[in-house]
């Protein structure tokens, strides 16, 4: 039963208050999100050691654009999480997973190993499964504040990306123009 304060806050709302307070017992996310995370982070296995890696590890080997491309691709799960009405703190954690992946991946060679181990898409899929508040069938709309919050996270990630590219360009310029 809802308290008087909760009932008052739901007056005039188009949503049923009972569905807003009840989290599904088991949230089944869209199969496409599970397949996406699997392909990007766990698609292949090394035969002897059984260590798994995905397309992220392969794309990351492309100098210059691989790290950026896989970080941008990782945003797909973050954007999808908004539809499942994931709490904002979880959206922030998902963005942090992508940022850690991006910065860890910047270190030549060791960063590629770290990135293959970190598996940001599998981490974010796990967060999505645990913190989704609606099922895949109900995951159609999200609030404007959720979209705005994710836009701020994406803007921060893009700022880090542009900043790292500018820093790299400056370092390259400085190396080839000493004393200028």
Short mmCIF file of N, CA, C and O in Angstrom, two decimals, residues 4-74:
data_model
loop_
_atom_site.label_atom_id
_atom_site.label_comp_id
_atom_site.label_asym_id
_atom_site.label_seq_id
_atom_site.Cartn_x
_atom_site.Cartn_y
_atom_site.Cartn_z
N UNK A 4 0.35 8.19 1.95
CA UNK A 4 -0.42 9.34 1.45
C UNK A 4 0.47 10.25 0.60
O UNK A 4 0.04 10.76 -0.43
N UNK A 5 1.73 10.42 1.01
CA UNK A 5 2.65 11.26 0.26
C UNK A 5 2.94 10.65 -1.11
O UNK A 5 2.99 11.36 -2.12
N UNK A 6 3.15 9.32 -1.17
CA UNK A 6 3.40 8.65 -2.44
C UNK A 6 2.18 8.72 -3.36
O UNK A 6 2.31 8.96 -4.56
N UNK A 7 0.99 8.54 -2.78
CA UNK A 7 -0.23 8.62 -3.58
C UNK A 7 -0.40 10.01 -4.16
O UNK A 7 -0.80 10.17 -5.32
N UNK A 8 -0.08 11.03 -3.38
CA UNK A 8 -0.21 12.40 -3.84
C UNK A 8 0.78 12.67 -4.99
O UNK A 8 0.43 13.35 -5.94
N UNK A 9 1.98 12.11 -4.91
CA UNK A 9 2.97 12.36 -5.95
C UNK A 9 2.58 11.68 -7.27
O UNK A 9 3.04 12.08 -8.33
N UNK A 10 1.74 10.64 -7.19
CA UNK A 10 1.35 9.93 -8.40
C UNK A 10 0.06 10.47 -9.01
O UNK A 10 -0.31 10.09 -10.10
N UNK A 11 -0.61 11.39 -8.34
CA UNK A 11 -1.85 11.94 -8.89
C UNK A 11 -1.54 12.69 -10.17
O UNK A 11 -0.59 13.44 -10.25
N UNK A 12 -2.33 12.47 -11.16
CA UNK A 12 -2.15 13.12 -12.45
C UNK A 12 -1.11 12.42 -13.33
O UNK A 12 -0.87 12.83 -14.44
N UNK A 13 -0.48 11.37 -12.79
CA UNK A 13 0.51 10.64 -13.58
C UNK A 13 -0.20 9.66 -14.50
O UNK A 13 -1.23 9.10 -14.16
N UNK A 14 0.38 9.45 -15.67
CA UNK A 14 -0.21 8.50 -16.62
C UNK A 14 0.18 7.07 -16.30
O UNK A 14 -0.40 6.13 -16.81
N UNK A 15 1.17 6.91 -15.45
CA UNK A 15 1.66 5.58 -15.10
C UNK A 15 0.92 5.04 -13.89
O UNK A 15 0.49 5.77 -13.02
N UNK A 16 0.85 3.73 -13.83
CA UNK A 16 0.26 3.06 -12.69
C UNK A 16 1.29 3.05 -11.56
O UNK A 16 2.40 2.56 -11.75
N UNK A 17 0.96 3.57 -10.37
CA UNK A 17 1.94 3.64 -9.28
C UNK A 17 2.49 2.27 -8.89
O UNK A 17 3.65 2.16 -8.54
N UNK A 18 1.69 1.24 -8.97
CA UNK A 18 2.15 -0.09 -8.58
C UNK A 18 3.26 -0.58 -9.50
O UNK A 18 4.22 -1.21 -9.05
N UNK A 19 3.18 -0.26 -10.77
CA UNK A 19 4.23 -0.70 -11.70
C UNK A 19 5.50 0.11 -11.54
O UNK A 19 6.57 -0.39 -11.85
N UNK A 20 5.40 1.33 -11.04
CA UNK A 20 6.59 2.13 -10.84
C UNK A 20 7.41 1.64 -9.65
O UNK A 20 8.62 1.75 -9.65
N UNK A 21 6.76 1.11 -8.66
CA UNK A 21 7.45 0.67 -7.46
C UNK A 21 7.93 -0.77 -7.55
O UNK A 21 8.82 -1.17 -6.82
N UNK A 22 7.36 -1.55 -8.42
CA UNK A 22 7.69 -2.97 -8.50
C UNK A 22 8.73 -3.21 -9.59
O UNK A 22 8.55 -2.85 -10.73
N UNK A 23 9.84 -3.82 -9.20
CA UNK A 23 10.87 -4.19 -10.15
C UNK A 23 10.60 -5.63 -10.56
O UNK A 23 10.29 -6.47 -9.74
N UNK A 24 10.72 -5.95 -11.86
CA UNK A 24 10.51 -7.33 -12.28
C UNK A 24 11.49 -8.26 -11.58
O UNK A 24 12.63 -7.89 -11.31
N UNK A 25 11.03 -9.49 -11.28
CA UNK A 25 11.89 -10.45 -10.61
C UNK A 25 13.11 -10.78 -11.46
O UNK A 25 14.23 -10.76 -10.99
N UNK A 26 12.88 -11.11 -12.71
CA UNK A 26 13.96 -11.41 -13.63
C UNK A 26 13.77 -10.53 -14.86
O UNK A 26 12.75 -10.62 -15.52
N UNK A 27 14.75 -9.70 -15.12
CA UNK A 27 14.66 -8.83 -16.29
C UNK A 27 15.40 -9.49 -17.43
O UNK A 27 16.59 -9.80 -17.32
N UNK A 28 14.68 -9.73 -18.49
CA UNK A 28 15.28 -10.28 -19.70
C UNK A 28 15.52 -9.13 -20.66
O UNK A 28 14.58 -8.53 -21.14
N UNK A 29 16.78 -8.82 -20.90
CA UNK A 29 17.09 -7.75 -21.84
C UNK A 29 16.97 -8.29 -23.26
O UNK A 29 16.97 -9.50 -23.49
N UNK A 30 16.86 -7.37 -24.20
CA UNK A 30 16.77 -7.77 -25.61
C UNK A 30 17.93 -8.69 -25.96
O UNK A 30 19.07 -8.45 -25.56
N UNK A 31 17.63 -9.70 -26.73
CA UNK A 31 18.65 -10.65 -27.16
C UNK A 31 19.77 -9.95 -27.94
O UNK A 31 20.93 -10.31 -27.83
N UNK A 32 19.41 -8.93 -28.70
CA UNK A 32 20.42 -8.22 -29.49
C UNK A 32 21.49 -7.58 -28.61
O UNK A 32 22.67 -7.52 -29.00
N UNK A 33 21.14 -7.12 -27.42
CA UNK A 33 22.12 -6.54 -26.51
C UNK A 33 23.07 -7.60 -25.97
O UNK A 33 24.28 -7.38 -25.84
N UNK A 34 22.52 -8.78 -25.67
CA UNK A 34 23.35 -9.88 -25.19
C UNK A 34 24.31 -10.35 -26.27
O UNK A 34 25.49 -10.59 -26.01
N UNK A 35 23.82 -10.47 -27.50
CA UNK A 35 24.66 -10.89 -28.62
C UNK A 35 25.73 -9.85 -28.89
O UNK A 35 26.89 -10.18 -29.11
N UNK A 36 25.34 -8.58 -28.85
CA UNK A 36 26.29 -7.49 -29.06
C UNK A 36 27.45 -7.57 -28.07
O UNK A 36 28.62 -7.53 -28.45
N UNK A 37 27.13 -7.68 -26.78
CA UNK A 37 28.17 -7.73 -25.75
C UNK A 37 29.04 -8.98 -25.92
O UNK A 37 30.27 -8.91 -25.77
N UNK A 38 28.43 -10.08 -26.27
CA UNK A 38 29.17 -11.33 -26.47
C UNK A 38 30.16 -11.19 -27.63
O UNK A 38 31.32 -11.56 -27.52
N UNK A 39 29.70 -10.67 -28.75
CA UNK A 39 30.58 -10.51 -29.92
C UNK A 39 31.71 -9.54 -29.63
O UNK A 39 32.87 -9.79 -29.98
N UNK A 40 31.41 -8.44 -28.98
CA UNK A 40 32.43 -7.42 -28.75
C UNK A 40 33.45 -7.82 -27.68
O UNK A 40 34.62 -7.42 -27.76
N UNK A 41 33.07 -8.64 -26.70
CA UNK A 41 33.97 -8.93 -25.58
C UNK A 41 34.37 -10.40 -25.41
O UNK A 41 35.40 -10.68 -24.80
N UNK A 42 33.58 -11.35 -25.87
CA UNK A 42 33.83 -12.76 -25.54
C UNK A 42 33.69 -13.72 -26.71
O UNK A 42 33.54 -14.92 -26.48
N UNK A 43 33.70 -13.29 -27.92
CA UNK A 43 33.38 -14.15 -29.07
C UNK A 43 34.38 -15.28 -29.29
O UNK A 43 34.00 -16.37 -29.66
N UNK A 44 35.63 -15.04 -29.05
CA UNK A 44 36.68 -16.01 -29.36
C UNK A 44 37.36 -16.49 -28.09
O UNK A 44 37.34 -15.79 -27.07
N UNK A 45 37.97 -17.68 -28.16
CA UNK A 45 38.71 -18.21 -27.02
C UNK A 45 40.07 -18.71 -27.48
O UNK A 45 40.20 -19.28 -28.56
N UNK A 46 41.09 -18.48 -26.65
CA UNK A 46 42.40 -19.04 -26.92
C UNK A 46 42.35 -20.51 -26.53
O UNK A 46 41.97 -20.84 -25.40
N UNK A 47 42.71 -21.42 -27.42
CA UNK A 47 42.48 -22.85 -27.21
C UNK A 47 43.09 -23.44 -25.94
O UNK A 47 42.42 -24.16 -25.22
N UNK A 48 44.29 -23.13 -25.61
CA UNK A 48 44.95 -23.81 -24.50
C UNK A 48 44.55 -23.20 -23.15
O UNK A 48 44.21 -23.92 -22.22
N UNK A 49 44.59 -21.88 -23.07
CA UNK A 49 44.32 -21.23 -21.79
C UNK A 49 42.83 -20.91 -21.58
O UNK A 49 42.41 -20.66 -20.46
N UNK A 50 42.05 -20.92 -22.64
CA UNK A 50 40.61 -20.66 -22.51
C UNK A 50 40.27 -19.20 -22.27
O UNK A 50 39.15 -18.88 -21.90
N UNK A 51 41.24 -18.32 -22.45
CA UNK A 51 41.00 -16.89 -22.25
C UNK A 51 40.14 -16.37 -23.38
O UNK A 51 40.40 -16.64 -24.54
N UNK A 52 39.08 -15.65 -23.06
CA UNK A 52 38.13 -15.18 -24.06
C UNK A 52 38.38 -13.72 -24.41
O UNK A 52 38.75 -12.92 -23.55
N UNK A 53 38.17 -13.39 -25.67
CA UNK A 53 38.28 -12.02 -26.15
C UNK A 53 37.29 -11.86 -27.29
O UNK A 53 36.74 -12.83 -27.80
N UNK A 54 37.04 -10.63 -27.64
CA UNK A 54 36.06 -10.36 -28.69
C UNK A 54 36.59 -9.42 -29.75
O UNK A 54 37.79 -9.17 -29.85
N UNK A 55 35.66 -8.88 -30.51
CA UNK A 55 36.02 -7.97 -31.59
C UNK A 55 36.70 -6.71 -31.07
O UNK A 55 37.51 -6.11 -31.77
N UNK A 56 36.38 -6.30 -29.84
CA UNK A 56 37.05 -5.13 -29.25
C UNK A 56 38.56 -5.30 -29.29
O UNK A 56 39.28 -4.39 -29.67
N UNK A 57 39.04 -6.48 -28.88
CA UNK A 57 40.48 -6.71 -28.83
C UNK A 57 41.11 -6.66 -30.22
O UNK A 57 42.23 -6.19 -30.38
N UNK A 58 40.38 -7.12 -31.22
CA UNK A 58 40.89 -7.12 -32.59
C UNK A 58 40.88 -5.70 -33.16
O UNK A 58 41.87 -5.23 -33.73
N UNK A 59 39.77 -4.99 -32.98
CA UNK A 59 39.65 -3.63 -33.50
C UNK A 59 40.65 -2.70 -32.81
O UNK A 59 41.20 -1.79 -33.43
N UNK A 60 40.89 -2.94 -31.51
CA UNK A 60 41.83 -2.10 -30.76
C UNK A 60 43.24 -2.14 -31.32
O UNK A 60 44.04 -1.23 -31.07
N UNK A 61 43.57 -3.17 -32.07
CA UNK A 61 44.92 -3.29 -32.63
C UNK A 61 45.16 -2.33 -33.79
O UNK A 61 46.30 -2.10 -34.17
N UNK A 62 44.09 -1.75 -34.34
CA UNK A 62 44.24 -0.77 -35.42
C UNK A 62 44.74 0.53 -34.80
O UNK A 62 44.04 1.14 -33.98
N UNK A 63 45.96 0.95 -35.17
CA UNK A 63 46.52 2.15 -34.53
C UNK A 63 45.68 3.40 -34.80
O UNK A 63 45.20 3.63 -35.89
N UNK A 64 45.52 4.18 -33.74
CA UNK A 64 44.85 5.47 -33.89
C UNK A 64 43.35 5.44 -33.78
O UNK A 64 42.78 6.14 -32.98
N UNK A 65 42.69 4.62 -34.58
CA UNK A 65 41.23 4.65 -34.60
C UNK A 65 40.57 3.50 -33.84
O UNK A 65 39.41 3.59 -33.49
N UNK A 66 41.30 2.43 -33.59
CA UNK A 66 40.71 1.26 -32.93
C UNK A 66 40.19 1.57 -31.55
O UNK A 66 39.06 1.20 -31.19
N UNK A 67 40.99 2.26 -30.74
CA UNK A 67 40.59 2.60 -29.37
C UNK A 67 39.37 3.50 -29.36
O UNK A 67 38.45 3.31 -28.57
N UNK A 68 39.36 4.46 -30.24
CA UNK A 68 38.25 5.40 -30.32
C UNK A 68 36.99 4.68 -30.79
O UNK A 68 35.90 4.85 -30.22
N UNK A 69 37.13 3.85 -31.82
CA UNK A 69 35.97 3.16 -32.39
C UNK A 69 35.31 2.24 -31.38
O UNK A 69 34.09 2.24 -31.23
N UNK A 70 36.10 1.47 -30.65
CA UNK A 70 35.51 0.54 -29.68
C UNK A 70 34.89 1.27 -28.50
O UNK A 70 33.90 0.81 -27.93
N UNK A 71 35.46 2.42 -28.13
CA UNK A 71 34.85 3.21 -27.05
C UNK A 71 33.51 3.78 -27.50
O UNK A 71 32.55 3.80 -26.72
N UNK A 72 33.44 4.23 -28.74
CA UNK A 72 32.17 4.75 -29.26
C UNK A 72 31.13 3.63 -29.37
O UNK A 72 29.95 3.84 -29.06
N UNK A 73 31.56 2.46 -29.77
CA UNK A 73 30.64 1.32 -29.89
C UNK A 73 30.10 0.94 -28.51
O UNK A 73 28.94 0.55 -28.37
N UNK A 74 30.92 1.08 -27.48
CA UNK A 74 30.48 0.74 -26.12
C UNK A 74 29.34 1.64 -25.64
O UNK A 74 28.60 1.27 -24.73
#
